[in-house]
C-alpha positions as a LaTeX table, in Angstrom:
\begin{tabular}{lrrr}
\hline
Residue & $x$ (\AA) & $y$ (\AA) & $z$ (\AA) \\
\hline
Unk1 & $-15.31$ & 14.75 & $-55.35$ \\
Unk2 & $-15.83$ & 17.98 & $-53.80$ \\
Unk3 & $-17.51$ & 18.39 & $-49.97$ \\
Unk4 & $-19.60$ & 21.49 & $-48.85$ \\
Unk5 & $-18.30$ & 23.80 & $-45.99$ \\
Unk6 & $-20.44$ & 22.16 & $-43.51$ \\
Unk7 & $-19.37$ & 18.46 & $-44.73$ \\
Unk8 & $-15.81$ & 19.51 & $-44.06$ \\
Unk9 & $-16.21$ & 21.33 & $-40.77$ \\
Unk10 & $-18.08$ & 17.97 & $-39.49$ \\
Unk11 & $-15.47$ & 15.64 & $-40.63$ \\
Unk12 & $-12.71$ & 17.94 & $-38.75$ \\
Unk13 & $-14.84$ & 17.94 & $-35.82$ \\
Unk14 & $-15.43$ & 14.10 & $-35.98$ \\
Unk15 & $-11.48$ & 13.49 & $-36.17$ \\
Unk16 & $-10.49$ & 16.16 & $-33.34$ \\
Unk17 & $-13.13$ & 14.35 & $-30.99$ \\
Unk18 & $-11.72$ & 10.78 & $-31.84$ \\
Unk19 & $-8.07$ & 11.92 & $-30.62$ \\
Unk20 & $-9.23$ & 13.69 & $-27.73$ \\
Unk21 & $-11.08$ & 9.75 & $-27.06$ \\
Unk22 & $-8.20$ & 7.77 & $-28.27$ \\
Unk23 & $-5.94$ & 10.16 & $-26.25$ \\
Unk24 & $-7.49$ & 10.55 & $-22.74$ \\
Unk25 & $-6.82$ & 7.11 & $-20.05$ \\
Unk26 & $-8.23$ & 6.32 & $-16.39$ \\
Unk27 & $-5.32$ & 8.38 & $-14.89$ \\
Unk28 & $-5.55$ & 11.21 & $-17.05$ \\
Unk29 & $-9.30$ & 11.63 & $-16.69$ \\
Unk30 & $-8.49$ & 11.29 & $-13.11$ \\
Unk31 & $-6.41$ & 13.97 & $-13.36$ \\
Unk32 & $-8.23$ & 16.33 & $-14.94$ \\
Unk33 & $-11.08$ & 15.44 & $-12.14$ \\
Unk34 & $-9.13$ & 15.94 & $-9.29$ \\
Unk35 & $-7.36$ & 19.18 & $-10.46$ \\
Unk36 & $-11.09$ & 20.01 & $-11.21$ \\
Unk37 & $-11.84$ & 19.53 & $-7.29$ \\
Unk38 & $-11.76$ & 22.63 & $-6.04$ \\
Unk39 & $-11.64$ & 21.44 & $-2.19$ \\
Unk40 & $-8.71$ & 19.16 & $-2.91$ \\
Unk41 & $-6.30$ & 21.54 & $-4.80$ \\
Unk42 & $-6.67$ & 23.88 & $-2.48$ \\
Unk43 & $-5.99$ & 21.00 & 0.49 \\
Unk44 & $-2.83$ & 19.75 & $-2.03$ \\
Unk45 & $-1.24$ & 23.46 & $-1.64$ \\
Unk46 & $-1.76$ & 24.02 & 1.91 \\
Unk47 & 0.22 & 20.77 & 2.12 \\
Unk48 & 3.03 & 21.35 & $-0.03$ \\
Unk49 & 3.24 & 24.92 & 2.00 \\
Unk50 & 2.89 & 23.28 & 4.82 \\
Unk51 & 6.33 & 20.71 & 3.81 \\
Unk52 & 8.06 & 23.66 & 2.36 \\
Unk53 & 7.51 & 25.04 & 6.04 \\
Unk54 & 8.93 & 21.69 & 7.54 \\
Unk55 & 12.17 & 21.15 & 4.92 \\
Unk56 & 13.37 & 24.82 & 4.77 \\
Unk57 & 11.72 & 26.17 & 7.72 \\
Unk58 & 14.75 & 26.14 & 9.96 \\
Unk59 & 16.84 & 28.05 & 7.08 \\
Unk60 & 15.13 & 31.03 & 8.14 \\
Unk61 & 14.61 & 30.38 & 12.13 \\
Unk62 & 17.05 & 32.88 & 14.10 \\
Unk63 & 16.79 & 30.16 & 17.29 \\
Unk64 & 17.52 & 26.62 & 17.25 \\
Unk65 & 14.89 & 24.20 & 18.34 \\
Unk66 & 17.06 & 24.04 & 21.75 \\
Unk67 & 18.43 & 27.39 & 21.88 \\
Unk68 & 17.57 & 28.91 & 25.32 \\
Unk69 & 16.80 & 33.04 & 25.35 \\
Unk70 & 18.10 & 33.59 & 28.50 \\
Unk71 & 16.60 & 36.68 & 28.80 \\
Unk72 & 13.05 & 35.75 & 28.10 \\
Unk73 & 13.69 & 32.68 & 30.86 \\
Unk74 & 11.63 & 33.21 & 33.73 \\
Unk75 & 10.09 & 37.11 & 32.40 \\
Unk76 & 6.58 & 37.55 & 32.15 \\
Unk77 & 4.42 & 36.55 & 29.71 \\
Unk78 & 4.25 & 39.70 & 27.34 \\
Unk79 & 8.15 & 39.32 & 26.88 \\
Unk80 & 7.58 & 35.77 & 25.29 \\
Unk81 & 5.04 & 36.86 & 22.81 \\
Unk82 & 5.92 & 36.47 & 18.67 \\
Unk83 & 8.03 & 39.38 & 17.86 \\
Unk84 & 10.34 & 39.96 & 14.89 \\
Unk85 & 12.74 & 42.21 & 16.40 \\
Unk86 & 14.43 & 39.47 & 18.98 \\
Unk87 & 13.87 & 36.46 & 15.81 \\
Unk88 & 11.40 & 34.47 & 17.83 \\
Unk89 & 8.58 & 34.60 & 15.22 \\
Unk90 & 6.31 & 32.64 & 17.10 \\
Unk91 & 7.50 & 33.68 & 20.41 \\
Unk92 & 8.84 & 31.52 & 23.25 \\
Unk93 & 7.62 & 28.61 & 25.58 \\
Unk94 & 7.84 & 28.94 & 29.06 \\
Unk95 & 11.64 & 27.41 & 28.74 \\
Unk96 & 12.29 & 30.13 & 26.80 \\
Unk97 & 12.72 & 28.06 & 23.46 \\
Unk98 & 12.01 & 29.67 & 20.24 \\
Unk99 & 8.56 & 28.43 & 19.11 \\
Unk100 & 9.15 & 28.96 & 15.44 \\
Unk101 & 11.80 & 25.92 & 15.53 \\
Unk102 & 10.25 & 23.99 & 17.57 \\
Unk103 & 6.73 & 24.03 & 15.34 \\
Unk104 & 9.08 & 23.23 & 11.94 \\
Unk105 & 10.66 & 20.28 & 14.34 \\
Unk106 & 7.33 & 18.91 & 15.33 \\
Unk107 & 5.96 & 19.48 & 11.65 \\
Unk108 & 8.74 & 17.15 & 10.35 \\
Unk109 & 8.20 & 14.54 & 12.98 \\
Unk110 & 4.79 & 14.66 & 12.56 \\
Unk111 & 4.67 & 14.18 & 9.04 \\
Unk112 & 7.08 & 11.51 & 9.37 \\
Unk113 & 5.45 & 9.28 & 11.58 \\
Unk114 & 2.40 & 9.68 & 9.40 \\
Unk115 & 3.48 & 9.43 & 5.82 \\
Unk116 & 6.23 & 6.26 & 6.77 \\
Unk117 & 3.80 & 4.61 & 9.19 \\
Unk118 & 1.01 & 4.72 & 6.41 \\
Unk119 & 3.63 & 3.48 & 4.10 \\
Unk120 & 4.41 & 0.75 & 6.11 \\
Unk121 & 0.25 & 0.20 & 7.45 \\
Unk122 & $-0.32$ & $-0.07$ & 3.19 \\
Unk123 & 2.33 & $-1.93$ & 1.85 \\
Unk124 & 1.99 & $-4.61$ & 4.26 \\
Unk125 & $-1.56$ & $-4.78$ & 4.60 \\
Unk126 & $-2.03$ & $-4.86$ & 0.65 \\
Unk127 & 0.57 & $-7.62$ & 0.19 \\
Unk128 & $-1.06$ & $-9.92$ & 3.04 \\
Unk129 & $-4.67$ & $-9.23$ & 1.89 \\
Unk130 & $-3.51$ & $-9.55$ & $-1.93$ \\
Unk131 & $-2.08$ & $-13.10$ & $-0.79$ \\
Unk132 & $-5.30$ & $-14.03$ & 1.11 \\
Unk133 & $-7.86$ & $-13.06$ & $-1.92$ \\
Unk134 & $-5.88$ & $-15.00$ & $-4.54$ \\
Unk135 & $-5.14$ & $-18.05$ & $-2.87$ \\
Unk136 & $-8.49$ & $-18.38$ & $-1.60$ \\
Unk137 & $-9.99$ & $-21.37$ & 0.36 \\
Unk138 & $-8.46$ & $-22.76$ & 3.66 \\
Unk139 & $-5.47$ & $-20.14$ & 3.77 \\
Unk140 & $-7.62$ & $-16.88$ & 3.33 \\
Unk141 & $-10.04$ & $-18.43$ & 6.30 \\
Unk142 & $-6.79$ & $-18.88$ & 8.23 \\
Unk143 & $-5.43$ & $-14.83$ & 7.32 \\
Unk144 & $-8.56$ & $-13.64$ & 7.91 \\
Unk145 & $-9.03$ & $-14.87$ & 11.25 \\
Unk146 & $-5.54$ & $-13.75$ & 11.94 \\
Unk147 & $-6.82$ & $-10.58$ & 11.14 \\
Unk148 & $-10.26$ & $-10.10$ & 13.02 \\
Unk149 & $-7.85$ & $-11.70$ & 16.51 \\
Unk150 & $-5.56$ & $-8.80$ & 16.16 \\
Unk151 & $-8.89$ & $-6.57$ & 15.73 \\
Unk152 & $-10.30$ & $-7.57$ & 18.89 \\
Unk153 & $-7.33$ & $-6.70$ & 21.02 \\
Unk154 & $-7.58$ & $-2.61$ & 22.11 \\
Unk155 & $-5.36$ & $-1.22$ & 19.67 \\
Unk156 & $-4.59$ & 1.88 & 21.83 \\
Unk157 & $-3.77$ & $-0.50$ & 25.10 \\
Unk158 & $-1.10$ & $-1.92$ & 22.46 \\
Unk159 & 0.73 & 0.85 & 21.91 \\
Unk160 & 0.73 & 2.47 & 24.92 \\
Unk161 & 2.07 & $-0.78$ & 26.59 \\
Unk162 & 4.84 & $-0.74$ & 23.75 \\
Unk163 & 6.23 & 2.40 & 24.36 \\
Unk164 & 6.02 & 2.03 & 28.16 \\
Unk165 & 8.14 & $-1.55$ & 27.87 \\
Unk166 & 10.05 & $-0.95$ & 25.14 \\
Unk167 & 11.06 & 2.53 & 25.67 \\
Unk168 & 9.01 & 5.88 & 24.66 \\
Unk169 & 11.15 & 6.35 & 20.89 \\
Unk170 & 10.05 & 7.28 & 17.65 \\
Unk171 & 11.05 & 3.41 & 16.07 \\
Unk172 & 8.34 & 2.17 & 18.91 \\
Unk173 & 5.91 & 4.68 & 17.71 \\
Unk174 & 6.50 & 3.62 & 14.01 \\
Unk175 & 6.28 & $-0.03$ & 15.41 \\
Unk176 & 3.01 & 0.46 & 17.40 \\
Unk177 & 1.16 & 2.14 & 15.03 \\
Unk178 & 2.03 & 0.01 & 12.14 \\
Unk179 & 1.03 & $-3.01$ & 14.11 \\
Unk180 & $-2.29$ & $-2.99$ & 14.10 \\
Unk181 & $-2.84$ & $-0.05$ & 10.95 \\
Unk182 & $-2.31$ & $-2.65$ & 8.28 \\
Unk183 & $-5.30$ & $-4.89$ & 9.28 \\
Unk184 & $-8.29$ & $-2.40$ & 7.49 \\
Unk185 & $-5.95$ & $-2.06$ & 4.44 \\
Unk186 & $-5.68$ & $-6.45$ & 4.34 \\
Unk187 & $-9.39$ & $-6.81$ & 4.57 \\
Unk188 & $-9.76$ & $-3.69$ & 1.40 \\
Unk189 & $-7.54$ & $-5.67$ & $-0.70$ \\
Unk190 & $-8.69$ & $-8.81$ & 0.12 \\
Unk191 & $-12.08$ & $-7.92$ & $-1.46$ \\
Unk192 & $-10.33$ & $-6.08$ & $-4.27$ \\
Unk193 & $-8.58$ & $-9.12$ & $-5.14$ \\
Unk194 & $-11.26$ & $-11.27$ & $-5.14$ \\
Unk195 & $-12.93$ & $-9.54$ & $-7.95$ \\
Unk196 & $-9.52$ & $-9.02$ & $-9.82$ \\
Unk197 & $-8.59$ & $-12.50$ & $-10.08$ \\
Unk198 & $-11.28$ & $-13.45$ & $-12.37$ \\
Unk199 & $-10.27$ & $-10.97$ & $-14.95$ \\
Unk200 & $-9.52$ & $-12.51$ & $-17.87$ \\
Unk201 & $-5.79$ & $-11.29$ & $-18.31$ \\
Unk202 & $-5.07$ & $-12.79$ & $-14.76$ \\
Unk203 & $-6.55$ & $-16.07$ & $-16.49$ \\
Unk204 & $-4.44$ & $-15.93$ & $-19.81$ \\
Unk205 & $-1.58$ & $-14.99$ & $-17.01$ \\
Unk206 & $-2.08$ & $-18.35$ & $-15.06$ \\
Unk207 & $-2.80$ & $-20.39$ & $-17.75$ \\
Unk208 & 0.69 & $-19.50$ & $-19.53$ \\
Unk209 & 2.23 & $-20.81$ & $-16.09$ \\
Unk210 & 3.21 & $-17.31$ & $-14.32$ \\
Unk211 & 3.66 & $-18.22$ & $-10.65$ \\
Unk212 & 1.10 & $-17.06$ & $-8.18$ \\
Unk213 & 2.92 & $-14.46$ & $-6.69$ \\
Unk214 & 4.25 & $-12.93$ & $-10.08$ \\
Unk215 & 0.83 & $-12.75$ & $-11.01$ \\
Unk216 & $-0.01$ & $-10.82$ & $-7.68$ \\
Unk217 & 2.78 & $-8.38$ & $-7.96$ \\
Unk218 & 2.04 & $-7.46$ & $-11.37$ \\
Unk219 & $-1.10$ & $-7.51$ & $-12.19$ \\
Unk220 & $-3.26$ & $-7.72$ & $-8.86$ \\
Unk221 & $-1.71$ & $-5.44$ & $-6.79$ \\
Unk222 & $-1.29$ & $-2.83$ & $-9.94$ \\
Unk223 & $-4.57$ & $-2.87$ & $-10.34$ \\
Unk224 & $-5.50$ & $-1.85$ & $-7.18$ \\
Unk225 & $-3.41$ & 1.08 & $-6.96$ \\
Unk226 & $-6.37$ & 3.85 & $-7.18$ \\
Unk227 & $-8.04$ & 1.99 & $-4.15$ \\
Unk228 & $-4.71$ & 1.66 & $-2.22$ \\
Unk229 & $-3.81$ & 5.47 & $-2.93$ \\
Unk230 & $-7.22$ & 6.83 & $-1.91$ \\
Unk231 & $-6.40$ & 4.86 & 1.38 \\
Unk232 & $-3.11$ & 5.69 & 2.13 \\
Unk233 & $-3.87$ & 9.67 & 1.67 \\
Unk234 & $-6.80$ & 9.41 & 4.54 \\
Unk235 & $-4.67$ & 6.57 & 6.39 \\
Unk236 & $-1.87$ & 9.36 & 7.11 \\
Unk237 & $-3.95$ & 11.84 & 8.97 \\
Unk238 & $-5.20$ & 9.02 & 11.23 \\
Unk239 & $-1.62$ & 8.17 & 12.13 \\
Unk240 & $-0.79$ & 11.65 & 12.82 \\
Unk241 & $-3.45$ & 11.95 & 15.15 \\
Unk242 & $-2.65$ & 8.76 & 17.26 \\
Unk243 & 0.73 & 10.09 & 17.51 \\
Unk244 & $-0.39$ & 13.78 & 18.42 \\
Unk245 & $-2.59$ & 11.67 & 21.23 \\
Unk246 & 0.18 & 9.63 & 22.56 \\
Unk247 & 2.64 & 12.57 & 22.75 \\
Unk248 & 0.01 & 14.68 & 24.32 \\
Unk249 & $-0.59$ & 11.84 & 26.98 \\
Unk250 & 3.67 & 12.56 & 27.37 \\
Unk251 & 3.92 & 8.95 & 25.97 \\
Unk252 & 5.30 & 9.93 & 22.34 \\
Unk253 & 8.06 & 11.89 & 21.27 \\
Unk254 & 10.78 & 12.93 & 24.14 \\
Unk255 & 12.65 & 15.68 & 24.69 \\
Unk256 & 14.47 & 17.56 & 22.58 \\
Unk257 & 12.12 & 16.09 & 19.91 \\
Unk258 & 9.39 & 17.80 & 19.91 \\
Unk259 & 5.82 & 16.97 & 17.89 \\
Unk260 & 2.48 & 18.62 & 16.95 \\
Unk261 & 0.86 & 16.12 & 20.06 \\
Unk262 & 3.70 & 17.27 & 22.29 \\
Unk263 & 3.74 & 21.19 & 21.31 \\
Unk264 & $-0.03$ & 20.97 & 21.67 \\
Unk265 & 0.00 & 19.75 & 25.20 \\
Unk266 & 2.48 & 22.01 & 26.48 \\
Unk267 & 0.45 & 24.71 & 24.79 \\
Unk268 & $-2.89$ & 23.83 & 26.70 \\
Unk269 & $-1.27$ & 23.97 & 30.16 \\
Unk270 & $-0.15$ & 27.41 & 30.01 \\
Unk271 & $-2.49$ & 29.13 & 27.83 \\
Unk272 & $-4.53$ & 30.13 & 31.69 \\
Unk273 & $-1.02$ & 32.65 & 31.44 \\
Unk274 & $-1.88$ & 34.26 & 28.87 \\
Unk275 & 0.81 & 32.74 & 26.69 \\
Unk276 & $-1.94$ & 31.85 & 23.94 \\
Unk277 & 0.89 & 31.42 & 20.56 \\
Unk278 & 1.96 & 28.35 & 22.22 \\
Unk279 & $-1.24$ & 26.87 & 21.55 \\
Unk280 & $-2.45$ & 28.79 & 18.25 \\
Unk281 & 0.60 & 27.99 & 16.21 \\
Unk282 & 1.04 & 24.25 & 16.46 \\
Unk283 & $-2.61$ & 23.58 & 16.60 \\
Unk284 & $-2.90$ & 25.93 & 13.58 \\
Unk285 & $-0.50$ & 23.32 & 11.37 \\
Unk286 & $-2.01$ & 20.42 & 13.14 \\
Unk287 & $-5.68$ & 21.51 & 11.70 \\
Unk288 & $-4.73$ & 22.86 & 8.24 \\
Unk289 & $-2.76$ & 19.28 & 7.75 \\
Unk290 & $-5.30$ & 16.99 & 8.72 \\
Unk291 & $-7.85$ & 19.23 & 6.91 \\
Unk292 & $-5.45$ & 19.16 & 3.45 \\
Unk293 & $-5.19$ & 15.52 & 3.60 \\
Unk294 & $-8.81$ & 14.81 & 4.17 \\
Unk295 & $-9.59$ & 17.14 & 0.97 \\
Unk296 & $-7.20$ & 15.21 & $-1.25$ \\
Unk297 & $-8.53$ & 11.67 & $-0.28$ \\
Unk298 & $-11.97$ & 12.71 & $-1.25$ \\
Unk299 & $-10.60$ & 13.95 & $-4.05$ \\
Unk300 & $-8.56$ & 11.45 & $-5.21$ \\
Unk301 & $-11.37$ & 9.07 & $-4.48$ \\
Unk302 & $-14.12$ & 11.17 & $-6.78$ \\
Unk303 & $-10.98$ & 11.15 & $-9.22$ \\
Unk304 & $-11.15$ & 7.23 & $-9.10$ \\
Unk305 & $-14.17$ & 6.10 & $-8.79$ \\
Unk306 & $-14.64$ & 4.49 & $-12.24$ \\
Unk307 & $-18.68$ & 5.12 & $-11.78$ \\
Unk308 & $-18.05$ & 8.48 & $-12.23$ \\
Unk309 & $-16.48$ & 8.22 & $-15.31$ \\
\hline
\end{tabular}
């Protein structure tokens, strides 16, 4: 049997396009629609520049973060400014600290408290709300209550009157924040659950007598992943602003830590000196963060969203 040019050419065609089908899944279409996102790869590299800047940062820093230049202490203003002949690339505070170590300090604080207390906010909240969809009936009336008492109460009073008890640490601010952060993620997977469990592989899964909480750790809680990803990525800029608040309120981070919140604050009360880089740098890492993390979570959720598809 012989086939014309055009016969063949078709058949070719028809065979690349069913591999290209067979071969492409929700995650790599995902892919391929978020590295299409203009907005968020551009947010994704700020942010890895921007943790590049906080893990080898200090490798490069002439000053440590508590290194005083005794003879910037007390000068004027103009002697304090960024210059790269004395090593203080960002210039000086009115201590006479170098500014470039304190901003990489604050950056990894920062980050920290965001990306472990989101961490913390998600897994928790997922788990609980996971637990409260499946079960269902008297017990998820009973979670959820729990969870719209502990929404009532000012989550801001909370944590300030944690760190003034308890002491003003970091563990207190990963505490305080991730007391009350974990509630919006409960009531998100509650409603994700409630649509999972119906599925019919969570059916075949129960019927064959998996235990209820095997079930929810591997195939409810998997399949939620996109929703609990999209969550977490806008969840961490949140956190990082309730801790720039507190610190800027003196509450947060104490000395010799330092933090975006704190570097911020000390920044605004001296800029009427002229001393304007002690403002412009840390606020300039604060922004482009926030900004790069807000970019990625729309991203990722345009990436996810199985509508779009």
């Amino acid at each position: 049997m012989v086939f014309g040019t055009d016969k063949i050419e078709s058949l070719a065609q028809a065979v690349v396009e069913a591999d290209e089908v067979k071969g492409r899944s929700l995650y790599a279409d995902a892919r391929r629609r978020f590295m299409q996102n203009k907005a968020a790869m551009t947010g994704l590299m700020l942010l890895c520049l921007v943790f590049l800047f906080a893990m080898f940062g200090q490798y490069v820093a002439a000053w440590s973060n508590e290194e005083i230049d005794w003879n910037l202490l007390g000068a004027s203003a103009e002697l304090g400014a960024p210059s790269v002949a004395n090593g203080h690339y960002f210039g000086t505070d009115e201590m006479g600290r170098d500014l470039y170590a304190r901003v990489v300090q604050g950056t990894r604080i920062s980050l920290m408290v965001g990306i472990v207390g989101a961490f913390i906010a998600v897994s928790i909240g997922t788990l609980y709300g996971a637990i409260a969809g499946y079960v269902g009936g008297r017990v998820d009336n009973l979670m959820m209550r729990f969870v719209d008492i502990m929404q009532s109460i000012p989550y801001m009073f909370i944590l300030i009157l944690l760190l003034v008890v308890f002491g003003r640490s970091i563990f207190m601010l990963f505490v305080g924040i991730g007391l009350i952060s974990w509630l919006d993620m409960s009531r998100i997977a509650r409603g994700q659950t409630l649509s999972i469990k119906n599925m019919e592989y969570v059916s075949a899964a129960r019927a064959t007598g998996v235990k209820p909480l095997t079930i929810i750790l591997r195939h409810v809680v998997p399949n939620m992943l996109g929703v609990v990803i999209v969550y977490a990525t806008l969840l961490i800029p949140s956190m990082i602003i309730t801790e720039s608040f507190i610190s800027f309120l003196g509450l947060g981070v104490q000395e010799p830590n330092t933090s975006w919140g704190a570097l911020i604050s000390e920044g605004s009360s001296t800029i009427q000196y002229g001393t304007y880089w002690q403002l412009a740098f840390p606020l300039f890492f604060f922004v482009i963060s926030l900004f790069s993390f807000f970019f990625i979570g729309d991203g990722l959720r345009d990436a996810l969203d199985p509508k779009d598809r």
